[in-house]
Amino acid sequence: MNRSLLDLPLGQHAEIASIDCERRLSRRLMEMGLLPGTRVRVVRVAPLGDPIELRVRNYSLSVRRAEAAKIAVRPEGTV
Amino acid sequence: MSSAAAPQVLIAGNPNCGKSTLFNALSGGSAHVGNYPGVTVDRTSASLHLGTEKIELVDLPGMYSLTASSPEEQLAVDALTESNTRAVVCVVDATTLERGLYLPLQLIESGVPVVVALNMMDATARIGLRIDTERLSELFASPVIPVVATKRRGLDALLSALETQLEPSSEISTLQVGYPAALEADIAALAPAVARWRPKMPTGQHRVFALWCLLSLGEDSLRGVPDEVRQAAGNIRRAAAERGRNLDLEIVSSRYDWLDRAVAETCSVRGPSPSWSERIDRVLTHPIAGISIFAVVMFGIFEALFAGAEPLIGAIETLTGFMQAQAATILPPGVLQDLVVEGIIAGVGNVIVFAPQILMLFLFIGFLEDSGYLARVAFVIDRVMKGVGLHGKAFVPLLSGFACAVPAVMATRTIERRRDRLVTMLALPLMSCSARLPVYILVVGTVFAGRSLGWFSAGAVALFSMYTLSVLVTLAAAAVLKRTVLPGPAPTFVLEMPPYRWPSAAILWINAWRRLRIFLIDAGTIILAMTILLWALLSFPKSAEISEHYAAERAQVLQSASSETTKSEALQSLDAREAGEQLAHSLGGRFGHAIEPVLRPIGFDWQIGVGIIGAFAAREVFISTLGVVFGIGEADEESRPLRQALRDARHADGSPVMTPLSGVSLMIFFLLACQCMSTIAVVKKESGSWKWPVFLFSYMTLLAYLASLAVYQGGQLLGYG
């Protein structure tokens, strides 16, 4: 049921469900405004396939695939 | 310089929010750069007159929050709790309020008087964003001042708000985020331990500091936190986790809930217009166009450092030579003249010669960073760097290593985490820098002249192999260091991609110049001292016997009946031979003899040993030292007499010293060994201790020796040489 950021098609808006990285990284992501309920979308993938760029809270953030895989999302339009 | 007790105002802000621009605008570009105690982070400060008071303005490093897990992150909190900290100016990029207000919220919560500088207000109009700054001030219970730092707009209002905040009568902000009751209970439980730790802190702040401890402590490397606080915080965290609560999430989401409401109330909704930044990104991070542009930009930087700096470096060297010649005519011949000419002036020259490349590299990096492209460089190349456990931002320093390790080591500052920075600065001196090239050319010209390997000239193959090998060894060294000496999690890559902006030339220049000044003063003194030491090592003791012998020979020449030109040639040759013999007699020369048994297995003799000792000053000095050792006088890498002398050199058993095999061994030795005191000096400066440069020198020398040993011995077994 839960999907990660990696499963999201480019440009599709979604809501963050949970972040399950190691504590330091989760805390960092949360403090940069990625919280359960925050709207997010994947803007692009780097030319070599990794990392990916997210758009969240009107700014752009890039994270590696390994980390994006640990961010669970609910695509908009689904329940 | 101000005393420790001078009242200070901190400038805080996210990376890329224009904080340094505002700092420079307020301080008029005059800044003092020091170091925070215990960490290698620059502490940039300037004094500022505000009303009748003189305050110290301190530019904190860019940060997203006050939460800390390393000593580097801790310094912001330490600065905030210093007794002489009177207020904080928090710079916020008005176009990213939804995240940018998190830091000022945290600062205001801490109870210190805050002025929020809402920067880049000119950009909000372009994206159709309207902000009710008055209402925002009310909500934050602190002044919020719109500014445009690049155009110096709003600075007067900012300074007068700051002046008001500095008045002792000013009220402390009443902002209350409103945390869940369970969290409030946890905070109350930790507060007594915090109160015992910080008895001087006002009671109201113990609560806030307890909150900071709950969020920061655990798996951290923070300093000075008492065990009592650590244990108490750990117990509270564990108890909460057992009840299925995530304290980090509770704290951070309570703050963002508050912020989201504040933003909703004060900001108009903006349209979904893709900005021009977005459009640039479509090109610059495109699989084909993006990588091509990336390659062109990187090549441009490399070319500029490699070739563009050459005339300036040449000019500095000419000037140094001129000064040396002048000093030699003014001072009487003797030890003092030698000290001034070969010790002091040469040493100062050895320092200044790096100035063009340092200035250029930092102008480039400043441009890449301030324009926003450096984040894209990291984005594009991170995949490659990740493979060896490095951060995408390590690419520019590594590439710069091809030109010169000294500015490259300084460039590792763009890498955020200390561990990643250290790995990069300890691996990059293995990149084949431009000072190695003359040594390769001398060796290739000596042993490979006229030889070929298939269709290619042997020299070209050897040169190409050296550069390829250097890249491979650098990456391998980084991977090994990352797993052994500096183990730790792979660097996380959470990097904001700031919108593209046109950098201000003045700021670029101020920052590059600041970097250069720090290098000249800090690393420069070490380089100068080492130059003098090395000169002494290769000059003393002098043998009176050798001097007398050559004085007698000179007298003979002068009395002979030959022509003036023959005489002067003979005298010159005598001078060169005397210098060679004196060098052999010096401590350094004897040391070269002493280590010959160690050098023999890698194919070198004592003369090359002396050259290697001299080359510690800088690799290219190898050649001029050899010139002296062989009694030739001045020599460069193209010098025919030197090449001939090397070809004629024989071991005690009569076999030639320089064969293709020992030549390859010598090139490999120079590729891998840390024959560069300036690199040592700059690593000392950037790592903050002697431990790392000593380690760097040891591991590179050992690696070089073992690799040369394997090549030489292996080659002999296979029948080469």
PDB file of C-alpha atoms in Angstrom, chain B residues 323-490:
ATOM      1  CA  MET B 323      64.899  40.290  -5.558  1.00  0.00           C
ATOM      2  CA  GLN B 324      67.386  37.508  -4.939  1.00  0.00           C
ATOM      3  CA  ALA B 325      69.845  39.033  -7.395  1.00  0.00           C
ATOM      4  CA  GLN B 326      69.406  42.463  -5.792  1.00  0.00           C
ATOM      5  CA  ALA B 327      69.958  41.087  -2.304  1.00  0.00           C
ATOM      6  CA  ALA B 328      73.037  39.242  -3.526  1.00  0.00           C
ATOM      7  CA  THR B 329      74.578  42.483  -4.781  1.00  0.00           C
ATOM      8  CA  ILE B 330      73.703  44.470  -1.636  1.00  0.00           C
ATOM      9  CA  LEU B 331      74.761  41.938   0.959  1.00  0.00           C
ATOM     10  CA  PRO B 332      78.356  40.725   1.267  1.00  0.00           C
ATOM     11  CA  PRO B 333      78.845  37.076   0.279  1.00  0.00           C
ATOM     12  CA  GLY B 334      78.542  34.726   3.209  1.00  0.00           C
ATOM     13  CA  VAL B 335      76.028  32.988   5.395  1.00  0.00           C
ATOM     14  CA  LEU B 336      73.834  36.085   5.855  1.00  0.00           C
ATOM     15  CA  GLN B 337      73.572  36.586   2.091  1.00  0.00           C
ATOM     16  CA  ASP B 338      72.690  32.912   1.601  1.00  0.00           C
ATOM     17  CA  LEU B 339      70.101  33.047   4.366  1.00  0.00           C
ATOM     18  CA  VAL B 340      68.417  36.097   2.841  1.00  0.00           C
ATOM     19  CA  VAL B 341      68.660  34.937  -0.785  1.00  0.00           C
ATOM     20  CA  GLU B 342      68.057  31.197  -0.519  1.00  0.00           C
ATOM     21  CA  GLY B 343      66.119  31.113   2.741  1.00  0.00           C
ATOM     22  CA  ILE B 344      63.970  34.177   3.270  1.00  0.00           C
ATOM     23  CA  ILE B 345      63.374  35.577  -0.229  1.00  0.00           C
ATOM     24  CA  ALA B 346      62.990  32.093  -1.697  1.00  0.00           C
ATOM     25  CA  GLY B 347      60.584  31.252   1.138  1.00  0.00           C
ATOM     26  CA  VAL B 348      58.434  34.332   0.601  1.00  0.00           C
ATOM     27  CA  GLY B 349      58.489  33.536  -3.124  1.00  0.00           C
ATOM     28  CA  ASN B 350      57.386  29.962  -2.355  1.00  0.00           C
ATOM     29  CA  VAL B 351      54.347  31.388  -0.562  1.00  0.00           C
ATOM     30  CA  ILE B 352      53.328  34.136  -2.983  1.00  0.00           C
ATOM     31  CA  VAL B 353      53.683  31.846  -5.981  1.00  0.00           C
ATOM     32  CA  PHE B 354      50.406  30.164  -4.947  1.00  0.00           C
ATOM     33  CA  ALA B 355      48.469  33.431  -4.896  1.00  0.00           C
ATOM     34  CA  PRO B 356      47.285  33.434  -8.547  1.00  0.00           C
ATOM     35  CA  GLN B 357      45.859  29.912  -8.410  1.00  0.00           C
ATOM     36  CA  ILE B 358      44.233  30.433  -5.011  1.00  0.00           C
ATOM     37  CA  LEU B 359      42.603  33.671  -6.110  1.00  0.00           C
ATOM     38  CA  MET B 360      41.421  32.172  -9.391  1.00  0.00           C
ATOM     39  CA  LEU B 361      40.050  28.991  -7.855  1.00  0.00           C
ATOM     40  CA  PHE B 362      38.153  30.871  -5.171  1.00  0.00           C
ATOM     41  CA  LEU B 363      36.742  33.338  -7.670  1.00  0.00           C
ATOM     42  CA  PHE B 364      35.516  30.353  -9.710  1.00  0.00           C
ATOM     43  CA  ILE B 365      34.148  28.492  -6.721  1.00  0.00           C
ATOM     44  CA  GLY B 366      32.534  31.648  -5.382  1.00  0.00           C
ATOM     45  CA  PHE B 367      30.886  32.176  -8.760  1.00  0.00           C
ATOM     46  CA  LEU B 368      29.710  28.564  -8.963  1.00  0.00           C
ATOM     47  CA  GLU B 369      28.432  28.645  -5.397  1.00  0.00           C
ATOM     48  CA  ASP B 370      26.701  32.023  -5.451  1.00  0.00           C
ATOM     49  CA  SER B 371      25.166  31.449  -8.864  1.00  0.00           C
ATOM     50  CA  GLY B 372      23.689  28.163  -7.676  1.00  0.00           C
ATOM     51  CA  TYR B 373      25.574  26.052 -10.223  1.00  0.00           C
ATOM     52  CA  LEU B 374      27.833  24.329  -7.650  1.00  0.00           C
ATOM     53  CA  ALA B 375      24.790  22.514  -6.268  1.00  0.00           C
ATOM     54  CA  ARG B 376      24.039  21.332  -9.847  1.00  0.00           C
ATOM     55  CA  VAL B 377      27.669  20.218 -10.291  1.00  0.00           C
ATOM     56  CA  ALA B 378      27.239  18.075  -7.203  1.00  0.00           C
ATOM     57  CA  PHE B 379      23.851  16.881  -8.491  1.00  0.00           C
ATOM     58  CA  VAL B 380      25.269  15.823 -11.857  1.00  0.00           C
ATOM     59  CA  ILE B 381      28.447  14.119 -10.612  1.00  0.00           C
ATOM     60  CA  ASP B 382      27.315  12.729  -7.255  1.00  0.00           C
ATOM     61  CA  ARG B 383      26.647   9.294  -8.715  1.00  0.00           C
ATOM     62  CA  VAL B 384      30.341   8.944  -9.584  1.00  0.00           C
ATOM     63  CA  MET B 385      31.622  10.306  -6.280  1.00  0.00           C
ATOM     64  CA  LYS B 386      29.224   8.154  -4.281  1.00  0.00           C
ATOM     65  CA  GLY B 387      31.005   5.074  -5.618  1.00  0.00           C
ATOM     66  CA  VAL B 388      34.120   5.889  -3.603  1.00  0.00           C
ATOM     67  CA  GLY B 389      32.227   7.216  -0.620  1.00  0.00           C
ATOM     68  CA  LEU B 390      32.673  10.898  -1.411  1.00  0.00           C
ATOM     69  CA  HIS B 391      30.202  13.740  -1.636  1.00  0.00           C
ATOM     70  CA  GLY B 392      29.297  15.268  -4.994  1.00  0.00           C
ATOM     71  CA  LYS B 393      30.876  18.495  -3.793  1.00  0.00           C
ATOM     72  CA  ALA B 394      34.290  16.781  -3.618  1.00  0.00           C
ATOM     73  CA  PHE B 395      34.530  16.934  -7.408  1.00  0.00           C
ATOM     74  CA  VAL B 396      35.752  20.502  -7.832  1.00  0.00           C
ATOM     75  CA  PRO B 397      38.518  20.148  -5.203  1.00  0.00           C
ATOM     76  CA  LEU B 398      39.652  16.842  -6.741  1.00  0.00           C
ATOM     77  CA  LEU B 399      39.747  18.300 -10.231  1.00  0.00           C
ATOM     78  CA  SER B 400      41.672  21.327  -8.971  1.00  0.00           C
ATOM     79  CA  GLY B 401      44.215  18.873  -7.582  1.00  0.00           C
ATOM     80  CA  PHE B 402      45.453  18.372 -11.158  1.00  0.00           C
ATOM     81  CA  ALA B 403      46.651  21.956 -11.112  1.00  0.00           C
ATOM     82  CA  CYS B 404      47.831  22.290  -7.524  1.00  0.00           C
ATOM     83  CA  ALA B 405      46.942  20.604  -4.257  1.00  0.00           C
ATOM     84  CA  VAL B 406      47.262  23.800  -2.217  1.00  0.00           C
ATOM     85  CA  PRO B 407      44.216  25.704  -3.507  1.00  0.00           C
ATOM     86  CA  ALA B 408      42.434  22.352  -3.945  1.00  0.00           C
ATOM     87  CA  VAL B 409      42.796  21.526  -0.249  1.00  0.00           C
ATOM     88  CA  MET B 410      41.433  24.977   0.570  1.00  0.00           C
ATOM     89  CA  ALA B 411      38.504  24.322  -1.769  1.00  0.00           C
ATOM     90  CA  THR B 412      37.329  21.360   0.340  1.00  0.00           C
ATOM     91  CA  ARG B 413      35.628  23.964   2.529  1.00  0.00           C
ATOM     92  CA  THR B 414      32.539  23.703   0.366  1.00  0.00           C
ATOM     93  CA  ILE B 415      32.055  20.158   1.722  1.00  0.00           C
ATOM     94  CA  GLU B 416      29.826  20.322   4.728  1.00  0.00           C
ATOM     95  CA  ARG B 417      30.788  17.408   6.947  1.00  0.00           C
ATOM     96  CA  ARG B 418      34.243  17.368   8.530  1.00  0.00           C
ATOM     97  CA  ARG B 419      34.796  13.665   7.922  1.00  0.00           C
ATOM     98  CA  ASP B 420      34.053  13.968   4.203  1.00  0.00           C
ATOM     99  CA  ARG B 421      36.185  17.063   4.015  1.00  0.00           C
ATOM    100  CA  LEU B 422      39.139  15.267   5.604  1.00  0.00           C
ATOM    101  CA  VAL B 423      38.875  12.249   3.294  1.00  0.00           C
ATOM    102  CA  THR B 424      38.865  14.579   0.291  1.00  0.00           C
ATOM    103  CA  MET B 425      41.819  16.646   1.477  1.00  0.00           C
ATOM    104  CA  LEU B 426      43.869  13.546   2.345  1.00  0.00           C
ATOM    105  CA  ALA B 427      43.241  11.876  -1.031  1.00  0.00           C
ATOM    106  CA  LEU B 428      43.526  14.788  -3.432  1.00  0.00           C
ATOM    107  CA  PRO B 429      47.304  15.376  -3.051  1.00  0.00           C
ATOM    108  CA  LEU B 430      47.619  12.138  -5.067  1.00  0.00           C
ATOM    109  CA  MET B 431      46.239  13.913  -8.135  1.00  0.00           C
ATOM    110  CA  SER B 432      49.130  14.572 -10.472  1.00  0.00           C
ATOM    111  CA  CYS B 433      49.655  18.309  -9.953  1.00  0.00           C
ATOM    112  CA  SER B 434      51.465  20.618 -12.354  1.00  0.00           C
ATOM    113  CA  ALA B 435      54.657  20.604 -10.249  1.00  0.00           C
ATOM    114  CA  ARG B 436      55.137  16.901 -11.017  1.00  0.00           C
ATOM    115  CA  LEU B 437      55.212  17.527 -14.753  1.00  0.00           C
ATOM    116  CA  PRO B 438      58.781  18.949 -14.920  1.00  0.00           C
ATOM    117  CA  VAL B 439      60.039  15.858 -13.073  1.00  0.00           C
ATOM    118  CA  TYR B 440      58.254  13.547 -15.523  1.00  0.00           C
ATOM    119  CA  ILE B 441      59.661  15.533 -18.436  1.00  0.00           C
ATOM    120  CA  LEU B 442      63.204  15.317 -17.123  1.00  0.00           C
ATOM    121  CA  VAL B 443      62.930  11.566 -16.576  1.00  0.00           C
ATOM    122  CA  VAL B 444      61.210  10.904 -19.876  1.00  0.00           C
ATOM    123  CA  GLY B 445      63.801  13.018 -21.721  1.00  0.00           C
ATOM    124  CA  THR B 446      66.599  11.154 -19.967  1.00  0.00           C
ATOM    125  CA  VAL B 447      65.553   7.537 -20.364  1.00  0.00           C
ATOM    126  CA  PHE B 448      62.884   7.393 -23.058  1.00  0.00           C
ATOM    127  CA  ALA B 449      64.284   9.826 -25.650  1.00  0.00           C
ATOM    128  CA  GLY B 450      63.820   8.295 -29.096  1.00  0.00           C
ATOM    129  CA  ARG B 451      62.216   5.089 -27.821  1.00  0.00           C
ATOM    130  CA  SER B 452      58.780   3.975 -28.885  1.00  0.00           C
ATOM    131  CA  LEU B 453      56.123   1.522 -27.868  1.00  0.00           C
ATOM    132  CA  GLY B 454      54.334   0.373 -30.981  1.00  0.00           C
ATOM    133  CA  TRP B 455      52.998   3.489 -32.695  1.00  0.00           C
ATOM    134  CA  PHE B 456      53.449   5.736 -29.714  1.00  0.00           C
ATOM    135  CA  SER B 457      56.530   7.355 -28.266  1.00  0.00           C
ATOM    136  CA  ALA B 458      57.442   5.697 -24.996  1.00  0.00           C
ATOM    137  CA  GLY B 459      57.540   9.072 -23.250  1.00  0.00           C
ATOM    138  CA  ALA B 460      53.956   9.907 -24.209  1.00  0.00           C
ATOM    139  CA  VAL B 461      52.762   6.524 -22.978  1.00  0.00           C
ATOM    140  CA  ALA B 462      54.638   7.038 -19.697  1.00  0.00           C
ATOM    141  CA  LEU B 463      53.140  10.524 -19.201  1.00  0.00           C
ATOM    142  CA  PHE B 464      49.628   9.394 -20.022  1.00  0.00           C
ATOM    143  CA  SER B 465      49.983   6.449 -17.646  1.00  0.00           C
ATOM    144  CA  MET B 466      51.045   8.737 -14.815  1.00  0.00           C
ATOM    145  CA  TYR B 467      47.926  10.887 -15.148  1.00  0.00           C
ATOM    146  CA  THR B 468      45.591   7.913 -15.438  1.00  0.00           C
ATOM    147  CA  LEU B 469      47.272   6.210 -12.509  1.00  0.00           C
ATOM    148  CA  SER B 470      46.938   9.332 -10.385  1.00  0.00           C
ATOM    149  CA  VAL B 471      43.166   9.459 -10.878  1.00  0.00           C
ATOM    150  CA  LEU B 472      42.768   5.774 -10.055  1.00  0.00           C
ATOM    151  CA  VAL B 473      45.010   5.962  -6.994  1.00  0.00           C
ATOM    152  CA  THR B 474      43.241   9.088  -5.702  1.00  0.00           C
ATOM    153  CA  LEU B 475      39.814   7.468  -5.937  1.00  0.00           C
ATOM    154  CA  ALA B 476      41.110   4.228  -4.407  1.00  0.00           C
ATOM    155  CA  ALA B 477      42.764   6.136  -1.570  1.00  0.00           C
ATOM    156  CA  ALA B 478      39.523   7.981  -0.852  1.00  0.00           C
ATOM    157  CA  ALA B 479      37.612   4.705  -0.750  1.00  0.00           C
ATOM    158  CA  VAL B 480      40.200   3.113   1.561  1.00  0.00           C
ATOM    159  CA  LEU B 481      40.434   6.142   3.876  1.00  0.00           C
ATOM    160  CA  LYS B 482      36.671   6.206   4.089  1.00  0.00           C
ATOM    161  CA  ARG B 483      36.618   2.587   5.231  1.00  0.00           C
ATOM    162  CA  THR B 484      39.625   2.590   7.552  1.00  0.00           C
ATOM    163  CA  VAL B 485      40.990   5.813   8.970  1.00  0.00           C
ATOM    164  CA  LEU B 486      37.834   7.891   8.784  1.00  0.00           C
ATOM    165  CA  PRO B 487      35.023   5.372   8.898  1.00  0.00           C
ATOM    166  CA  GLY B 488      31.527   6.660   9.017  1.00  0.00           C
ATOM    167  CA  PRO B 489      28.273   6.502   7.164  1.00  0.00           C
ATOM    168  CA  ALA B 490      28.422   7.335   3.483  1.00  0.00           C
TER     169      ALA B 490
END
